[in-house]
């Protein structure tokens, strides 16, 4: 029997694969754009049928939704792959021992069960240090939730519960740790207007857990006003966190005034560090870090943080 083009695609659909026209309907991205993302940027690599037709599965659909999320944040399409691949490396391996904890917390969020979420995290917290939890549990969990929230009804309710829980959980631990740490704090603030940025609080938690007081200004503060905070708080360093594209001209005008290689280290952390790397990498005294883990590594490399025995993996 000779298979037609439609037979070729329909047989694959039965195995959980979708033709490009179906993926376009599911995601709102037209086939021409999907092909361009594949050919020009390597963002999507579909399977091919024996006749050469493109096929996609659920993982491709989720990746497309992630691409759209970055594009909606103002990221240029040519920069998306680096951001996606960096975050994808945090995904859970099929046989990861963290899979059970991840699934418990993910389910707790979808069921809006704050107590179940808290209990699961407390069990993990009793066994593992913060850096390990951040790397193997919280960042992969955030990645999974963001993919779910890109297209799920009720996403804002789930996001609200999770973010309130995370702020309370980490903020309480930072508060108590600050009372035990002496010396100047590290000042952390956001450059984005979003209601809550998990990356900012995860960075502060890692800093606090590494033996350094962390002063968090969660509200977005104009860069022109930050010298006032530096004068009064006198921090050992300043970490700016941003999860989306920013005004490059604004950054290039103000960041050099804050960066002082001889006095106070300055870090720009979060996806914005990758987005604006070309414009900012040569500013003296400025360090760029793509996520909380990279920010912690940069701070420790600069001998800015104490590192109690047993903290690192």
Short mmCIF file of C-alpha atoms in Angstrom, two decimals:
data_model
loop_
_atom_site.label_atom_id
_atom_site.label_comp_id
_atom_site.label_asym_id
_atom_site.label_seq_id
_atom_site.Cartn_x
_atom_site.Cartn_y
_atom_site.Cartn_z
CA UNK A 1 0.00 0.00 0.00
CA UNK A 2 1.28 3.47 -0.90
CA UNK A 3 0.99 6.10 1.83
CA UNK A 4 -0.21 9.58 0.93
CA UNK A 5 1.12 12.73 2.61
CA UNK A 6 -1.90 12.83 4.94
CA UNK A 7 -1.49 9.14 5.81
CA UNK A 8 2.16 9.82 6.67
CA UNK A 9 1.17 12.56 9.12
CA UNK A 10 -1.93 10.87 10.54
CA UNK A 11 0.01 7.76 11.55
CA UNK A 12 2.48 9.92 13.46
CA UNK A 13 -0.35 11.84 15.14
CA UNK A 14 -1.51 8.57 16.65
CA UNK A 15 1.90 8.34 18.39
CA UNK A 16 1.51 11.77 20.02
CA UNK A 17 3.11 13.87 17.28
CA UNK A 18 1.48 16.92 15.70
CA UNK A 19 1.91 18.38 12.21
CA UNK A 20 3.01 21.98 11.93
CA UNK A 21 -0.49 23.27 11.17
CA UNK A 22 -1.77 21.77 14.44
CA UNK A 23 1.10 23.28 16.44
CA UNK A 24 0.35 26.64 14.84
CA UNK A 25 -3.25 26.34 16.03
CA UNK A 26 -2.20 25.33 19.55
CA UNK A 27 0.37 28.09 20.03
CA UNK A 28 -0.79 30.91 17.78
CA UNK A 29 2.59 30.94 15.98
CA UNK A 30 2.20 30.60 12.21
CA UNK A 31 4.08 27.89 10.29
CA UNK A 32 6.31 30.40 8.50
CA UNK A 33 7.58 31.69 11.86
CA UNK A 34 8.08 28.18 13.24
CA UNK A 35 10.19 27.26 10.21
CA UNK A 36 12.22 30.45 10.58
CA UNK A 37 12.86 29.74 14.26
CA UNK A 38 14.17 26.32 13.25
CA UNK A 39 16.32 27.34 10.27
CA UNK A 40 17.76 30.64 11.47
CA UNK A 41 18.06 30.21 15.22
CA UNK A 42 17.79 26.49 16.03
CA UNK A 43 15.07 27.27 18.57
CA UNK A 44 12.86 24.31 17.63
CA UNK A 45 14.11 21.01 16.21
CA UNK A 46 11.12 18.94 15.09
CA UNK A 47 11.06 15.31 14.12
CA UNK A 48 10.68 14.51 10.40
CA UNK A 49 8.45 11.89 8.80
CA UNK A 50 9.90 9.59 6.11
CA UNK A 51 8.51 12.08 3.58
CA UNK A 52 10.22 15.01 5.33
CA UNK A 53 7.23 16.62 7.06
CA UNK A 54 7.80 18.33 10.40
CA UNK A 55 6.27 16.78 13.51
CA UNK A 56 6.12 18.21 17.05
CA UNK A 57 5.22 16.76 20.45
CA UNK A 58 4.14 18.27 23.78
CA UNK A 59 7.71 19.22 24.70
CA UNK A 60 7.98 21.28 21.52
CA UNK A 61 4.70 23.04 22.32
CA UNK A 62 5.97 23.92 25.81
CA UNK A 63 9.22 25.21 24.36
CA UNK A 64 7.32 27.41 21.90
CA UNK A 65 5.29 28.80 24.80
CA UNK A 66 8.54 29.56 26.63
CA UNK A 67 9.88 31.32 23.52
CA UNK A 68 6.76 33.46 23.38
CA UNK A 69 7.17 34.35 27.04
CA UNK A 70 10.71 35.64 26.46
CA UNK A 71 9.65 37.53 23.34
CA UNK A 72 6.83 39.16 25.31
CA UNK A 73 9.43 40.33 27.84
CA UNK A 74 11.21 42.21 25.08
CA UNK A 75 13.99 39.72 24.33
CA UNK A 76 15.22 39.66 20.74
CA UNK A 77 14.57 36.34 19.01
CA UNK A 78 18.30 35.84 18.43
CA UNK A 79 18.92 35.90 22.19
CA UNK A 80 16.18 33.48 23.22
CA UNK A 81 18.06 30.21 22.60
CA UNK A 82 20.82 31.06 25.07
CA UNK A 83 18.26 31.85 27.76
CA UNK A 84 16.21 28.74 27.05
CA UNK A 85 19.21 26.43 27.00
CA UNK A 86 20.61 27.89 30.22
CA UNK A 87 17.33 27.29 32.02
CA UNK A 88 16.70 23.94 30.35
CA UNK A 89 19.90 22.62 31.93
CA UNK A 90 18.05 22.92 35.24
CA UNK A 91 15.29 20.54 34.15
CA UNK A 92 14.97 17.30 36.03
CA UNK A 93 16.55 14.17 34.65
CA UNK A 94 14.11 11.30 34.26
CA UNK A 95 15.86 9.35 37.02
CA UNK A 96 16.69 12.31 39.25
CA UNK A 97 16.26 11.71 42.98
CA UNK A 98 14.70 15.17 43.11
CA UNK A 99 11.78 14.14 40.92
CA UNK A 100 9.55 13.09 43.81
CA UNK A 101 10.04 16.35 45.72
CA UNK A 102 9.51 18.35 42.56
CA UNK A 103 6.27 16.52 41.78
CA UNK A 104 4.97 16.92 45.35
CA UNK A 105 5.50 20.67 45.31
CA UNK A 106 4.20 21.07 41.78
CA UNK A 107 1.02 19.19 42.70
CA UNK A 108 0.61 21.27 45.85
CA UNK A 109 0.68 24.46 43.77
CA UNK A 110 -1.85 23.15 41.26
CA UNK A 111 -4.14 22.09 44.11
CA UNK A 112 -3.63 25.45 45.87
CA UNK A 113 -2.50 23.62 48.99
CA UNK A 114 -0.12 25.95 50.81
CA UNK A 115 0.27 23.55 53.73
CA UNK A 116 1.25 20.64 51.48
CA UNK A 117 3.68 22.93 49.65
CA UNK A 118 5.24 24.08 52.90
CA UNK A 119 5.46 20.58 54.38
CA UNK A 120 7.21 19.22 51.28
CA UNK A 121 9.74 22.03 51.29
CA UNK A 122 10.36 21.75 55.04
CA UNK A 123 11.21 18.07 54.64
CA UNK A 124 13.73 18.92 51.93
CA UNK A 125 15.10 21.82 53.97
CA UNK A 126 15.85 19.49 56.87
CA UNK A 127 18.07 17.36 54.62
CA UNK A 128 19.75 19.67 52.13
CA UNK A 129 21.57 23.03 52.21
CA UNK A 130 20.12 26.09 50.43
CA UNK A 131 22.42 25.98 47.42
CA UNK A 132 21.49 22.37 46.70
CA UNK A 133 17.77 23.12 47.11
CA UNK A 134 17.96 26.14 44.86
CA UNK A 135 19.85 24.32 42.12
CA UNK A 136 18.03 20.98 42.12
CA UNK A 137 14.56 21.80 43.41
CA UNK A 138 13.39 25.43 43.39
CA UNK A 139 14.78 26.58 40.05
CA UNK A 140 13.54 23.45 38.18
CA UNK A 141 10.18 23.85 39.96
CA UNK A 142 9.93 27.46 38.83
CA UNK A 143 10.73 26.40 35.27
CA UNK A 144 7.94 23.79 35.33
CA UNK A 145 5.46 26.24 36.84
CA UNK A 146 6.27 28.96 34.33
CA UNK A 147 5.63 26.52 31.50
CA UNK A 148 2.30 25.58 33.07
CA UNK A 149 1.32 29.19 33.69
CA UNK A 150 1.97 30.13 30.08
CA UNK A 151 -1.25 28.45 28.97
CA UNK A 152 -3.19 27.18 32.01
CA UNK A 153 -6.52 28.59 33.18
CA UNK A 154 -6.14 29.69 36.80
CA UNK A 155 -2.46 30.52 36.32
CA UNK A 156 -2.69 33.81 38.20
CA UNK A 157 -4.32 32.16 41.21
CA UNK A 158 -1.58 29.52 41.34
CA UNK A 159 1.13 32.12 40.78
CA UNK A 160 -0.27 34.29 43.55
CA UNK A 161 -0.31 31.46 46.09
CA UNK A 162 3.18 30.26 45.19
CA UNK A 163 4.77 33.71 45.18
CA UNK A 164 3.21 34.67 48.52
CA UNK A 165 4.44 31.42 50.02
CA UNK A 166 7.95 31.81 48.60
CA UNK A 167 8.29 35.42 49.74
CA UNK A 168 7.15 34.53 53.25
CA UNK A 169 9.33 31.43 53.45
CA UNK A 170 12.53 33.02 52.22
CA UNK A 171 11.90 36.41 53.79
CA UNK A 172 11.49 34.86 57.24
CA UNK A 173 14.72 32.92 56.93
CA UNK A 174 16.60 35.98 55.66
CA UNK A 175 15.23 38.05 58.55
CA UNK A 176 16.46 35.59 61.18
CA UNK A 177 19.80 35.06 59.43
CA UNK A 178 20.40 38.81 59.27
CA UNK A 179 20.20 38.99 63.06
CA UNK A 180 23.12 36.56 63.28
CA UNK A 181 25.40 38.20 60.71
CA UNK A 182 27.65 41.12 61.46
CA UNK A 183 29.28 43.56 59.09
CA UNK A 184 27.90 45.47 56.13
CA UNK A 185 25.02 43.81 54.22
CA UNK A 186 24.76 43.10 50.53
CA UNK A 187 22.05 45.33 49.08
CA UNK A 188 19.72 43.64 46.58
CA UNK A 189 17.00 45.36 44.57
CA UNK A 190 14.98 44.79 41.42
CA UNK A 191 14.96 46.79 38.20
CA UNK A 192 11.58 45.46 37.06
CA UNK A 193 8.07 46.57 37.93
CA UNK A 194 6.62 43.07 38.26
CA UNK A 195 4.86 42.28 41.52
CA UNK A 196 7.30 39.59 42.61
CA UNK A 197 10.57 38.31 41.20
CA UNK A 198 11.56 34.89 42.59
CA UNK A 199 15.11 35.34 41.35
CA UNK A 200 15.65 38.37 43.59
CA UNK A 201 14.56 36.50 46.70
CA UNK A 202 16.45 33.33 45.80
CA UNK A 203 19.60 35.44 45.38
CA UNK A 204 19.04 37.06 48.77
CA UNK A 205 18.44 33.67 50.40
CA UNK A 206 21.65 32.22 48.99
CA UNK A 207 23.62 35.28 50.09
CA UNK A 208 22.11 35.14 53.57
CA UNK A 209 22.75 31.40 53.85
CA UNK A 210 26.38 31.95 52.86
CA UNK A 211 26.98 34.05 55.96
CA UNK A 212 26.29 37.57 54.72
CA UNK A 213 23.47 39.90 55.77
CA UNK A 214 21.10 40.65 52.88
CA UNK A 215 19.15 43.90 52.63
CA UNK A 216 16.32 43.57 50.08
CA UNK A 217 14.48 46.46 48.44
CA UNK A 218 11.79 44.62 46.53
CA UNK A 219 10.24 47.74 45.03
CA UNK A 220 11.72 48.96 41.76
CA UNK A 221 13.91 51.98 42.57
CA UNK A 222 15.16 54.50 39.97
CA UNK A 223 18.88 54.01 39.44
CA UNK A 224 19.36 57.75 39.99
CA UNK A 225 18.11 57.34 43.59
CA UNK A 226 20.26 54.33 44.50
CA UNK A 227 23.30 56.44 45.50
CA UNK A 228 21.16 57.69 48.40
CA UNK A 229 20.62 54.09 49.57
CA UNK A 230 24.34 53.35 49.16
CA UNK A 231 25.27 56.38 51.22
CA UNK A 232 22.95 55.50 54.10
CA UNK A 233 23.14 51.69 54.15
CA UNK A 234 26.84 51.48 53.21
CA UNK A 235 26.57 47.95 51.78
CA UNK A 236 29.49 45.74 50.88
CA UNK A 237 28.06 45.41 47.36
CA UNK A 238 24.98 46.04 45.22
CA UNK A 239 23.07 43.34 43.32
CA UNK A 240 20.48 44.47 40.79
CA UNK A 241 18.10 41.75 39.58
CA UNK A 242 16.04 41.88 36.39
CA UNK A 243 14.13 39.13 34.60
CA UNK A 244 13.26 40.97 31.40
CA UNK A 245 14.60 43.36 28.79
CA UNK A 246 15.33 46.90 30.01
CA UNK A 247 16.10 50.27 28.42
CA UNK A 248 19.71 49.84 27.27
CA UNK A 249 20.36 53.57 27.09
CA UNK A 250 19.09 54.03 30.64
CA UNK A 251 21.38 51.27 31.90
CA UNK A 252 24.42 52.61 30.06
CA UNK A 253 23.86 56.08 31.52
CA UNK A 254 23.37 55.07 35.13
CA UNK A 255 25.27 51.83 35.80
CA UNK A 256 28.75 53.35 35.30
CA UNK A 257 27.89 55.89 38.02
CA UNK A 258 27.15 53.05 40.44
CA UNK A 259 30.03 50.79 39.48
CA UNK A 260 33.26 51.52 41.33
CA UNK A 261 35.93 48.82 40.93
CA UNK A 262 37.96 50.30 43.79
CA UNK A 263 35.12 50.63 46.26
CA UNK A 264 31.82 48.74 45.93
CA UNK A 265 31.20 45.73 43.64
CA UNK A 266 28.13 45.94 41.39
CA UNK A 267 26.28 42.95 39.90
CA UNK A 268 23.47 42.80 37.37
CA UNK A 269 21.84 39.39 37.79
CA UNK A 270 18.99 37.57 36.08
CA UNK A 271 18.07 37.06 32.42
CA UNK A 272 18.66 40.78 31.74
CA UNK A 273 22.38 40.14 32.23
CA UNK A 274 22.30 37.86 29.18
CA UNK A 275 19.92 40.05 27.20
CA UNK A 276 22.10 43.16 27.58
CA UNK A 277 25.51 41.48 27.67
CA UNK A 278 26.73 43.11 24.45
CA UNK A 279 25.98 46.62 25.71
CA UNK A 280 27.14 46.23 29.30
CA UNK A 281 29.96 43.69 29.53
CA UNK A 282 32.71 46.29 29.24
CA UNK A 283 31.53 48.61 32.04
CA UNK A 284 34.36 48.66 34.61
CA UNK A 285 33.37 47.21 37.97
CA UNK A 286 30.15 45.59 36.68
CA UNK A 287 29.70 41.81 36.91
CA UNK A 288 26.94 40.04 34.94
CA UNK A 289 25.30 36.85 36.24
CA UNK A 290 22.46 35.04 34.46
CA UNK A 291 20.71 33.59 37.55
CA UNK A 292 20.94 33.36 41.39
CA UNK A 293 23.46 30.51 41.21
CA UNK A 294 25.80 32.49 38.96
CA UNK A 295 25.37 35.56 41.16
CA UNK A 296 26.40 33.60 44.26
CA UNK A 297 29.41 32.17 42.43
CA UNK A 298 30.51 35.66 41.34
CA UNK A 299 30.14 37.06 44.85
CA UNK A 300 32.15 34.21 46.33
CA UNK A 301 34.82 34.54 43.65
CA UNK A 302 35.18 38.17 44.66
CA UNK A 303 35.58 37.18 48.33
CA UNK A 304 32.48 39.20 49.22
CA UNK A 305 30.74 36.45 51.19
CA UNK A 306 31.73 34.27 54.09
CA UNK A 307 31.46 30.61 53.25
CA UNK A 308 30.69 28.52 56.33
CA UNK A 309 31.96 24.94 56.32
CA UNK A 310 29.45 22.57 54.82
CA UNK A 311 27.52 25.22 52.90
CA UNK A 312 28.51 24.16 49.42
CA UNK A 313 27.63 20.80 47.91
#
